[in-house]
XYZ file of C-alpha atoms in Angstrom:
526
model
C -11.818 -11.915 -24.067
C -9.599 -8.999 -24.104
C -7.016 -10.066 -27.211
C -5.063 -7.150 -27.050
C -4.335 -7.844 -23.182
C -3.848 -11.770 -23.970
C -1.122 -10.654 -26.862
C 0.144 -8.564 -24.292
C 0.493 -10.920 -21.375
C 2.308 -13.829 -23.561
C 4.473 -10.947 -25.181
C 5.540 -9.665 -21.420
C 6.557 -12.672 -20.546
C 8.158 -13.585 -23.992
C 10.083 -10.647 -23.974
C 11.205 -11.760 -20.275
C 12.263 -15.043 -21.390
C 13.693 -13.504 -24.558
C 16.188 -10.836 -22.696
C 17.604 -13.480 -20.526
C 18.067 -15.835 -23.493
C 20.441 -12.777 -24.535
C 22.182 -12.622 -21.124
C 22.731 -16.470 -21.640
C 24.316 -15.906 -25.463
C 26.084 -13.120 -24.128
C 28.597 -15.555 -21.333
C 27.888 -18.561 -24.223
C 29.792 -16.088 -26.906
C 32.361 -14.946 -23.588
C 33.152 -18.335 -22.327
C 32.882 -20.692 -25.636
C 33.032 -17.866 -28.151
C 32.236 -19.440 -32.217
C 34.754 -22.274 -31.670
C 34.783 -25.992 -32.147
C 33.100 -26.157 -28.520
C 30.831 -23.778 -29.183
C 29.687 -25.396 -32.531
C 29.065 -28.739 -31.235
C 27.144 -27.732 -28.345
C 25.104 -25.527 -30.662
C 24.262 -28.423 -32.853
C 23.809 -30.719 -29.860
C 21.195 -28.154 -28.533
C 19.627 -27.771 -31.786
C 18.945 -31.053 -32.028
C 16.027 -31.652 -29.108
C 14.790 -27.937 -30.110
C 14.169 -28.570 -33.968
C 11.957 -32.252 -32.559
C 10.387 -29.820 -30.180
C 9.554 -27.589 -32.560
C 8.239 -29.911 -34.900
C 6.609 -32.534 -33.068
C 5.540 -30.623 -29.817
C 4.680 -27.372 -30.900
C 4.152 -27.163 -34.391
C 1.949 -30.108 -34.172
C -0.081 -29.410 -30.964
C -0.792 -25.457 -31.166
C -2.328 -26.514 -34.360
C -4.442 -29.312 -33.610
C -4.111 -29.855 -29.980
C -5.853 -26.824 -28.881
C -8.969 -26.661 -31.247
C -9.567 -30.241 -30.195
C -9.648 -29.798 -26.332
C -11.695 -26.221 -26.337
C -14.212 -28.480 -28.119
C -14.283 -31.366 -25.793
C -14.648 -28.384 -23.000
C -17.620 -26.577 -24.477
C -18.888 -29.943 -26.015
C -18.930 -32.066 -22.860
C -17.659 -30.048 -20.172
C -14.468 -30.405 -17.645
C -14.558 -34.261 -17.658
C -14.895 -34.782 -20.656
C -11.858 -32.572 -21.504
C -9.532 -34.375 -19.018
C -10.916 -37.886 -20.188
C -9.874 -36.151 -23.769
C -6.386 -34.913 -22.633
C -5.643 -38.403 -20.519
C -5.833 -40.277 -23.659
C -3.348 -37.577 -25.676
C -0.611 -37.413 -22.905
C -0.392 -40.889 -22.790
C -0.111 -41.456 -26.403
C 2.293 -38.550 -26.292
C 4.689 -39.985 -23.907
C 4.665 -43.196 -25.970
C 5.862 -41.581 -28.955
C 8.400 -39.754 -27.339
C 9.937 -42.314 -25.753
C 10.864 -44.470 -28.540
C 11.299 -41.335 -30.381
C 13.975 -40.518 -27.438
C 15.431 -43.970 -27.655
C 16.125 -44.219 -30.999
C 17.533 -40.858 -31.490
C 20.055 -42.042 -28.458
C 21.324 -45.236 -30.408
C 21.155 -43.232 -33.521
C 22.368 -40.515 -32.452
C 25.853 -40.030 -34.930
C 23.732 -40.169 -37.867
C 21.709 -37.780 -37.038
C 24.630 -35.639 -36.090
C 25.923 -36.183 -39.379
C 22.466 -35.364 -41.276
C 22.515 -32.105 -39.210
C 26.078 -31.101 -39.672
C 28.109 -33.291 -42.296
C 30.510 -30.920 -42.030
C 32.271 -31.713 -39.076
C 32.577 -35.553 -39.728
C 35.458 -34.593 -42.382
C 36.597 -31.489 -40.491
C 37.629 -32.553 -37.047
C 36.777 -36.485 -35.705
C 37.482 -34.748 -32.158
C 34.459 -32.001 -32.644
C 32.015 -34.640 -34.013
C 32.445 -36.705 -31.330
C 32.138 -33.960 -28.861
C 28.912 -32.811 -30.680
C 27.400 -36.102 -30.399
C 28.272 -36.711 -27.019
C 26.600 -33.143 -25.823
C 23.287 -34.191 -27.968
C 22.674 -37.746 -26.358
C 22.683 -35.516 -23.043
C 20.939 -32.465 -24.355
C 18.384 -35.096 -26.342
C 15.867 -35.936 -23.427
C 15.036 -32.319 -22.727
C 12.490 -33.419 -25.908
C 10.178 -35.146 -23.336
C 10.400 -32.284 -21.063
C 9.692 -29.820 -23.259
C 7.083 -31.394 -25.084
C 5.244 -32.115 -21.751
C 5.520 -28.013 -21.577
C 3.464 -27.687 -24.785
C 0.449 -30.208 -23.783
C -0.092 -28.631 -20.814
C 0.425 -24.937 -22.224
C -2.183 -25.894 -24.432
C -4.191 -26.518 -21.869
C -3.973 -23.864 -19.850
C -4.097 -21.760 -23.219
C -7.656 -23.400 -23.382
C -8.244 -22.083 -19.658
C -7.774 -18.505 -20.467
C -4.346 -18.905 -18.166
C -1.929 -17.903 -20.968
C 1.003 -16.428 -18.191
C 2.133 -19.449 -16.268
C 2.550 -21.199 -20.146
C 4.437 -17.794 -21.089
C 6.925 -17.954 -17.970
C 7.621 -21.393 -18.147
C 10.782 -20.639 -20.527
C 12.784 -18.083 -18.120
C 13.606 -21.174 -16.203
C 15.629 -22.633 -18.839
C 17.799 -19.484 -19.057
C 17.869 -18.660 -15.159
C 19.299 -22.262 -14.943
C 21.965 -22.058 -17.929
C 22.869 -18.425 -16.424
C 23.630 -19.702 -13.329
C 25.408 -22.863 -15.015
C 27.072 -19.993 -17.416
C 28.339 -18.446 -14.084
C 29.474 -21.086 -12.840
C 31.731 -22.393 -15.608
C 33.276 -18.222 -15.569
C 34.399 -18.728 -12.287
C 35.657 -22.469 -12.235
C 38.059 -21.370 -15.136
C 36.041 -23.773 -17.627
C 35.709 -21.255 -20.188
C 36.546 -22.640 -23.688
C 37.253 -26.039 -22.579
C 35.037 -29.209 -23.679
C 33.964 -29.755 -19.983
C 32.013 -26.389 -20.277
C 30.263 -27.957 -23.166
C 29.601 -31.137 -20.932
C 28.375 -28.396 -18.189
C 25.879 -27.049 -20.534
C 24.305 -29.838 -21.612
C 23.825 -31.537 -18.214
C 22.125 -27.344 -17.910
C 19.651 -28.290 -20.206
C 18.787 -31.441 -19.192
C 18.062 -30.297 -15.804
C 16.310 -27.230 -16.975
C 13.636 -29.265 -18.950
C 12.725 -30.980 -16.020
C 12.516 -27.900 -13.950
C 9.763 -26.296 -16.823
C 7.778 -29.701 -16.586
C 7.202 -29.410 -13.720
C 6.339 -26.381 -13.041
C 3.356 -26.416 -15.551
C 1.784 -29.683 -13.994
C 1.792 -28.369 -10.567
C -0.512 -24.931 -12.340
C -2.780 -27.076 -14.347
C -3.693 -29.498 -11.001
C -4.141 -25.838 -9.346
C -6.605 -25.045 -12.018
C -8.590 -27.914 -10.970
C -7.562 -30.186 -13.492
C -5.876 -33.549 -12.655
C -4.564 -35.664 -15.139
C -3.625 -39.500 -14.718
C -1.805 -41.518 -16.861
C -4.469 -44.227 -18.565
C -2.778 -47.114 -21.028
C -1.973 -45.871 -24.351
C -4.726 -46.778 -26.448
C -5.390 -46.174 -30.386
C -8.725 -44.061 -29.526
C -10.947 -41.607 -32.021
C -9.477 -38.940 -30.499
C -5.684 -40.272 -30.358
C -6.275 -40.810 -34.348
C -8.010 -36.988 -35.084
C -4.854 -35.393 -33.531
C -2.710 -37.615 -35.228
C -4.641 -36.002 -38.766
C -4.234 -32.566 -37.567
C -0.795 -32.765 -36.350
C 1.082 -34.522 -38.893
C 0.245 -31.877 -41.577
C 0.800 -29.378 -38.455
C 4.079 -30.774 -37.817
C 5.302 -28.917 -41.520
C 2.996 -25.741 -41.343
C 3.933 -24.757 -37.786
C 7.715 -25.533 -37.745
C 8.666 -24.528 -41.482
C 11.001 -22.158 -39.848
C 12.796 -24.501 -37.955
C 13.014 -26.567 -41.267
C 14.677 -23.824 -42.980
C 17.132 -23.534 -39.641
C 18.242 -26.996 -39.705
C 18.392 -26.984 -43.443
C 20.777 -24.022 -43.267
C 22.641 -25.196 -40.188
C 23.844 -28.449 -42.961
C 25.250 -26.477 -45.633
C 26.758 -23.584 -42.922
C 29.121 -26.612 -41.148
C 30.751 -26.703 -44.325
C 32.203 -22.855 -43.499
C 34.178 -22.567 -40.489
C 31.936 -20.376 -37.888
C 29.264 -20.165 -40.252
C 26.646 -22.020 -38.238
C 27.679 -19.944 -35.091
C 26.985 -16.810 -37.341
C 24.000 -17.687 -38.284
C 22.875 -18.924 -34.336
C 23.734 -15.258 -32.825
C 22.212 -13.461 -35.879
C 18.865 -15.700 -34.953
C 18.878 -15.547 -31.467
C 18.546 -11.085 -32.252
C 15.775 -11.428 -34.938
C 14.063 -14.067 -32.221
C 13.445 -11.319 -29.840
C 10.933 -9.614 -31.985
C 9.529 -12.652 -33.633
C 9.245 -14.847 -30.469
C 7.632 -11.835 -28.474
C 4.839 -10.935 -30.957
C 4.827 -14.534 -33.030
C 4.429 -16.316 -30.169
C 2.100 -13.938 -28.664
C -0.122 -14.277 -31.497
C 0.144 -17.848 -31.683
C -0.836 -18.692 -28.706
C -3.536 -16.306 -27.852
C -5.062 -16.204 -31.419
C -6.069 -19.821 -32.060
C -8.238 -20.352 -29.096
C -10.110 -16.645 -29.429
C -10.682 -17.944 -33.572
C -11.502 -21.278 -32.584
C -14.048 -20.063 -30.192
C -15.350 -17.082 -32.427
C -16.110 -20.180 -35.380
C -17.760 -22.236 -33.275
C -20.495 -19.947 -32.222
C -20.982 -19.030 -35.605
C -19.371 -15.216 -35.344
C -17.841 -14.893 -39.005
C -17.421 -11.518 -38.559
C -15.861 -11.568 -35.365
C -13.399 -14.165 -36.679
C -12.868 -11.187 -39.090
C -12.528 -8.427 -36.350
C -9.869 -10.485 -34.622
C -7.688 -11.401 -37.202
C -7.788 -7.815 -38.564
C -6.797 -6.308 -35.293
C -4.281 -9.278 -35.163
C -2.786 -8.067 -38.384
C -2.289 -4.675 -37.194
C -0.725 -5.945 -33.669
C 1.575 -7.340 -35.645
C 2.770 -5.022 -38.114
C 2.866 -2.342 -35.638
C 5.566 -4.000 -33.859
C 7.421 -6.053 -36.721
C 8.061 -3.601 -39.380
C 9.701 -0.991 -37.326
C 11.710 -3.760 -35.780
C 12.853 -4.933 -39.393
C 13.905 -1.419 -40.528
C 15.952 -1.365 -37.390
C 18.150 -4.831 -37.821
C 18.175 -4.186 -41.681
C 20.149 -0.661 -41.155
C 21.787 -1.082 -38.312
C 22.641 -4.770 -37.425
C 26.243 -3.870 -36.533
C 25.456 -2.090 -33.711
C 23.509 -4.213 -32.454
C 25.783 -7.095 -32.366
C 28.738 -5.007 -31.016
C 27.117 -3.768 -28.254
C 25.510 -7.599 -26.976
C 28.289 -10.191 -28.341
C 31.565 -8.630 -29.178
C 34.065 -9.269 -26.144
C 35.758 -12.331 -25.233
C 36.680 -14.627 -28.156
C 33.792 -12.964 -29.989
C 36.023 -9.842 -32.039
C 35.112 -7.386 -34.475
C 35.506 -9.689 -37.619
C 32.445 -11.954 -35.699
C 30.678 -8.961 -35.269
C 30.474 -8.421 -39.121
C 29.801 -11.641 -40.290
C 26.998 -11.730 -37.726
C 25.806 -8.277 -38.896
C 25.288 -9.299 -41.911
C 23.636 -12.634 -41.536
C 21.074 -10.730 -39.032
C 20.221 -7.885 -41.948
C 19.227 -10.520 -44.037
C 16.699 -12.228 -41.598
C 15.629 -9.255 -40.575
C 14.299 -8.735 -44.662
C 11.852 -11.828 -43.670
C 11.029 -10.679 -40.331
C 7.625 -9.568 -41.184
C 6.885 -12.391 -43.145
C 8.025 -14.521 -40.042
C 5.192 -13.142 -38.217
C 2.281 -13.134 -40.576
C 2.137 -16.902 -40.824
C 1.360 -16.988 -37.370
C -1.340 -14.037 -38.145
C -2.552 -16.284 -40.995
C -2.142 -20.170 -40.303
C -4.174 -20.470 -37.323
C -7.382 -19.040 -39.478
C -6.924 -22.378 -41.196
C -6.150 -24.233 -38.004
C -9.220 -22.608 -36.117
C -11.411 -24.764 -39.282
C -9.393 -27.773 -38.266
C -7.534 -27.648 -41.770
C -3.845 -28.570 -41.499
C -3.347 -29.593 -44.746
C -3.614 -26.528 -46.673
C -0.527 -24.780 -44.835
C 1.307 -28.291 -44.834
C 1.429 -27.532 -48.865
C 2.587 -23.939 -48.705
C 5.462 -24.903 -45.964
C 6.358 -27.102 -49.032
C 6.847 -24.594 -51.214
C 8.459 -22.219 -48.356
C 10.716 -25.090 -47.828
C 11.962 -25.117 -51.502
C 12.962 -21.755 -52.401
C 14.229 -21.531 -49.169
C 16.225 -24.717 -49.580
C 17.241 -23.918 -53.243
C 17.931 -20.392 -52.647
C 20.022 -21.011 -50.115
C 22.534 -23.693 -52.480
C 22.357 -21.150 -55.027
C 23.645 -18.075 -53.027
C 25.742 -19.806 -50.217
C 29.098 -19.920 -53.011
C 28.514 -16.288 -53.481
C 27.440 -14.682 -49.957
C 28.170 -17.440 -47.612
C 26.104 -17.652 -44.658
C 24.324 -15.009 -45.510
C 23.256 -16.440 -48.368
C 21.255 -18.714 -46.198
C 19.384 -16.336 -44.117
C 18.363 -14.474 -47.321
C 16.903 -17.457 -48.358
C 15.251 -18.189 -45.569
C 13.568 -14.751 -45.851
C 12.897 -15.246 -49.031
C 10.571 -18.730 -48.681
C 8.931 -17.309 -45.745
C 7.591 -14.296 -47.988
C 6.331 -17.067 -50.515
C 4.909 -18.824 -47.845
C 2.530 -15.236 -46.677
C 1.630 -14.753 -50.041
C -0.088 -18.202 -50.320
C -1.409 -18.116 -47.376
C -3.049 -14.357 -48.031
C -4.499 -15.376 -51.188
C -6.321 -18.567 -50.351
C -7.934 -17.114 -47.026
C -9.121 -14.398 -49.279
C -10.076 -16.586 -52.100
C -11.929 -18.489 -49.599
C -14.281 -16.106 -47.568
C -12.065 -16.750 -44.533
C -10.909 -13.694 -44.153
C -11.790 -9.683 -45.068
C -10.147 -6.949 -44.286
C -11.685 -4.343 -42.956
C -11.938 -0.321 -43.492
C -9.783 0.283 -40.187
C -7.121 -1.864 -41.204
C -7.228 -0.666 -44.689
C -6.318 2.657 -43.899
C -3.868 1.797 -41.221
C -1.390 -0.287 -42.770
C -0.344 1.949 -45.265
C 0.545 4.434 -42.144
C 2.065 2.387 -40.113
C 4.469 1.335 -43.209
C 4.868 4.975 -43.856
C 5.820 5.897 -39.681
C 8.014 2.580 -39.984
C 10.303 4.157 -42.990
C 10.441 7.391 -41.302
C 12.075 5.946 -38.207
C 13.921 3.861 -40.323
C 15.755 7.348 -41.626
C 16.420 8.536 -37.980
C 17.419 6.047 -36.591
C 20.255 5.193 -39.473
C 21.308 8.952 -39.458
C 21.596 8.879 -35.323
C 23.601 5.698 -36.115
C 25.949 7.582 -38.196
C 26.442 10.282 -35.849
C 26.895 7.991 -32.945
C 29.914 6.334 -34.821
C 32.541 7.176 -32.657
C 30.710 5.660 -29.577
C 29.959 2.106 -31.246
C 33.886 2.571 -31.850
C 35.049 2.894 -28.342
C 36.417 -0.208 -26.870
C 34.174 0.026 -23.727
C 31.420 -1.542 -23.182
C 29.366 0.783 -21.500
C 29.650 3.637 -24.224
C 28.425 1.390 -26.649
C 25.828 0.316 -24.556
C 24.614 3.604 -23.469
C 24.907 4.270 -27.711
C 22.531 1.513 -28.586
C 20.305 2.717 -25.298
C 19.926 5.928 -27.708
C 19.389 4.129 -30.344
C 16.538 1.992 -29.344
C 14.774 4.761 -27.629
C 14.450 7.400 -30.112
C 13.289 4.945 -32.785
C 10.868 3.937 -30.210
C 9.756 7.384 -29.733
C 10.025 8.341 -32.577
C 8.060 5.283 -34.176
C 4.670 6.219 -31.844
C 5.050 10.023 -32.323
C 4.729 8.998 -36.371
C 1.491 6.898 -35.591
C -0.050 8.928 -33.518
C 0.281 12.010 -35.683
C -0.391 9.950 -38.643
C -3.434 7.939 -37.041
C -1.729 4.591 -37.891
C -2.614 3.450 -33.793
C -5.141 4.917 -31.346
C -2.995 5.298 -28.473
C -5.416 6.145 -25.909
C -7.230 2.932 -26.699
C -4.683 0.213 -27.218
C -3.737 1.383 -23.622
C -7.309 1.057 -21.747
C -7.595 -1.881 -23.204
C -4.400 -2.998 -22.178
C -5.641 -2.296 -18.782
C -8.288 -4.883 -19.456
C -11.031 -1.506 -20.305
C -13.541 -2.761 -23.189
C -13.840 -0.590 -26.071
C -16.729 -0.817 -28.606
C -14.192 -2.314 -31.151
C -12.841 -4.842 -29.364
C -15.210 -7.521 -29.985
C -15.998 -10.161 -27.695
């Protein structure tokens, strides 16, 4: 298995997925801008997404997907779908009263998410809870998405799980379009619009993904839900998996509460996350996906030190794209914003207040993606628990932090924090694999993180001094000047960035790109 290429593949079609998410924000910010509309469907949309992220993802990709490869190697095909029959149908159980009872309940959890608006505005609170009783079911669809990306995860077929997302945002673009030119813009039916959007898109991904895995030769039926060994090992894995995977949408959700007591403040803090998503979804999500099933495979056939190999090369992966990335929406956030939100109802005071939220997760950035570099070495063991307890302790300096700075820096406040409990969470992590045996690093690593750290600051100072000289084009009131501004921007910090490894010997590369062409190399393992 190529890992490289499999990092690459998810990432390609992450950073698709990503880049139209942006196009969507962009006509979201243009046609609801940070208003009361805007807010509410933000919240309402939040909603399904944080029980997705919790329940679907977090708990699956951690205990789903060691489970299944070893009903495949242990007893073959059949044994695999009799194995995944039994999970879907427990799944669907769950979320159907889960989906039912957030419908009836649906104001208090409204108000648990953003007490803020019940004493700001009775209107916008019951906008926002009307817009997540529609948005709501898009759980089952979306959840449906992560069984059978596991799955095909299993299969070696990470790309049809990868492109599964640009659906959502080709539908809500062309929803987004629509409400432009029926003169919706700004007006509580284009938050009704929206949600109906995302309901419909759900369905769309669902769908998709069961037509590729009968393709692939497997075809699932739906048994009776039944309390079975297996139904009760997942259950284990995933409830301490629901915690360790989804800590970061914790901290979200967490923040999102005390932000609706600051008018725009949770709007702020969505536009500064969607930006700091691009990097993390692309290579966390990449590494997430394509790293558990190569460890989980490497463990079971006893290859210790090819466990190491990977996670080392992992490691690097990931710091080669993250820290530059960091540098870059730690010194120059503005620009950034400006050039992708600012028009419409979105002005030049948003632009700050995003800036400045997006500087401060871009301080945890790194830290973002190393738990996904280091949780799945305890997921590939089938240990949940351990992370469960350090996403406790993320969760409280996070959660503290953030009610300690938020009557000084405001929103920001919150993203700092955030940054802040995810670095506390790495650091546990780190020490325990090593204080375990579960992980080494190795000589090539050693001597390449310190360079690619050093190549990252250098950029870092050209990049900020090209930023100062291009001033007077991220001032210009067009569009396209800033554009073509940020255009510089982005690509001389990229070239810039590889010159500095390559000179410095931080990357090979001549390698990283024949094996992206799916060429073996003698280091690349398995």
């Amino acid at each position: 298995m190529n890992l490289l290429r499999n990092f690459a593949t998810v990432g390609s079609f992450t950073m698709l997925s990503r880049l139209l998410g942006f196009a969507r924000d962009i006509l979201i910010a243009a046609f609801l801008g940070t208003g009361g509309i805007a807010d509410a469907f933000f919240v309402a949309f939040k909603l399904p997404n944080l029980f997705r992220r919790l329940f679907a993802e977090g708990a699956f990709n951690s205990a789903f997907v060691p489970l299944f490869a070893r009903a495949l190697e242990e007893g073959g095909q059949e044994r695999a779908r009799k194995f995944a029959e039994e999970i879907l149908s427990a799944l669907l159980l769950a979320l159907s009263v889960t989906t039912v009872l957030a419908e009836i309940f649906t104001p208090v959890l409204v108000f648990l998410m953003a007490p803020g608006f019940a004493g700001e505005d009775a209107d916008k609170f019951a906008t926002t809870v009307t817009l997540t009783r529609i948005c709501f079911p898009y759980l089952m669809a979306m959840s449906l998405v992560a069984f059978l990306s596991g799955i095909l995860n299993t299969f070696d077929r990470f790309a049809a799980a990868a492109f599964a997302p640009v659906m959502l945002n080709i539908v809500l673009i062309g929803v987004l379009t629509g409400i432009g030119l029926s003169g919706l813009a700004g007006s509580e039916q284009a938050g009704w619009v929206l949600s109906w959007g995302v309901f419909a898109a759900g369905i769309i991904q669902a769908a998709m993904l069961w037509v590729t895995v009968r393709r692939n030769g497997l075809k699932l039926r739906l048994p009776r839900p039944r309390w079975t060994a297996s139904v009760k090992r997942l259950l284990k894995l995933g409830v301490p998996g629901v915690i360790a995977g989804g800590i970061t949408q914790i901290n979200i959700m967490v923040g999102t509460i005390i932000a609706s007591f600051a008018p725009g403040a949770v709007s702020y803090l969505y536009y500064a996350d969607r930006i700091y998503q691009l990097p993390l979804g692309v290579v966390g999500i990449a590494i997430g996906v394509a790293l558990l099933p190569e460890l989980s495979r490497r463990l079971r056939a006893g290859d210790g030190e090819g466990a190491f190999h990977t996670q080392n090369r992992a490691l690097e992966f990931a710091l080669v794209l993250t820290l530059p990335a960091a540098i870059a929406l730690v010194l120059v956030p503005a620009e950034i914003i400006s050039v992708l939100f600012q028009r419409g109802a979105f002005d030049a005071a948003d632009t700050q207040a995003t800036a400045a939220a997006l500087a401060a997760y871009g301080i945890g950035l790194p830290a973002f993606v190393l738990i996904k570099v280091l949780s799945p070495a305890f997921f590939a063991r089938e240990d949940t628990a351990t992370p469960m307890w350090f996403a406790g302790a993320n969760m409280a300096v996070s959660v503290i932090g953030a009610i300690a700075m938020f009557p000084l820096l405001a929103h920001v406040g919150i993203a700092l924090a955030t940054s802040l409990g995810a670095w506390t969470n790495v650091g546990l992590l780190w020490a325990t694999l090593l204080r375990r045996g579960d992980y080494r690093t190795d000589a090539l690593v050693r001597r390449r993180l310190p360079r690619i750290a050093a190549s990252s600051v250098l950029m870092g100072a050209i990049v900020f001094g090209l930023a100062i000289a291009l001033q007077p084009a991220f001032g210009h009131s067009g569009l396209l000047v800033r554009a073509a501004a940020l255009a510089a921007l982005v690509g001389t910090g990229m070239i810039a960035f590889f010159a500095l490894c390559q000179v410095t010997g931080a990357i090979d590369l001549k390698r990283s790109i024949g094996q992206l062409r799916g060429r073996r190399t003698p280091a690349d393992g398995a």
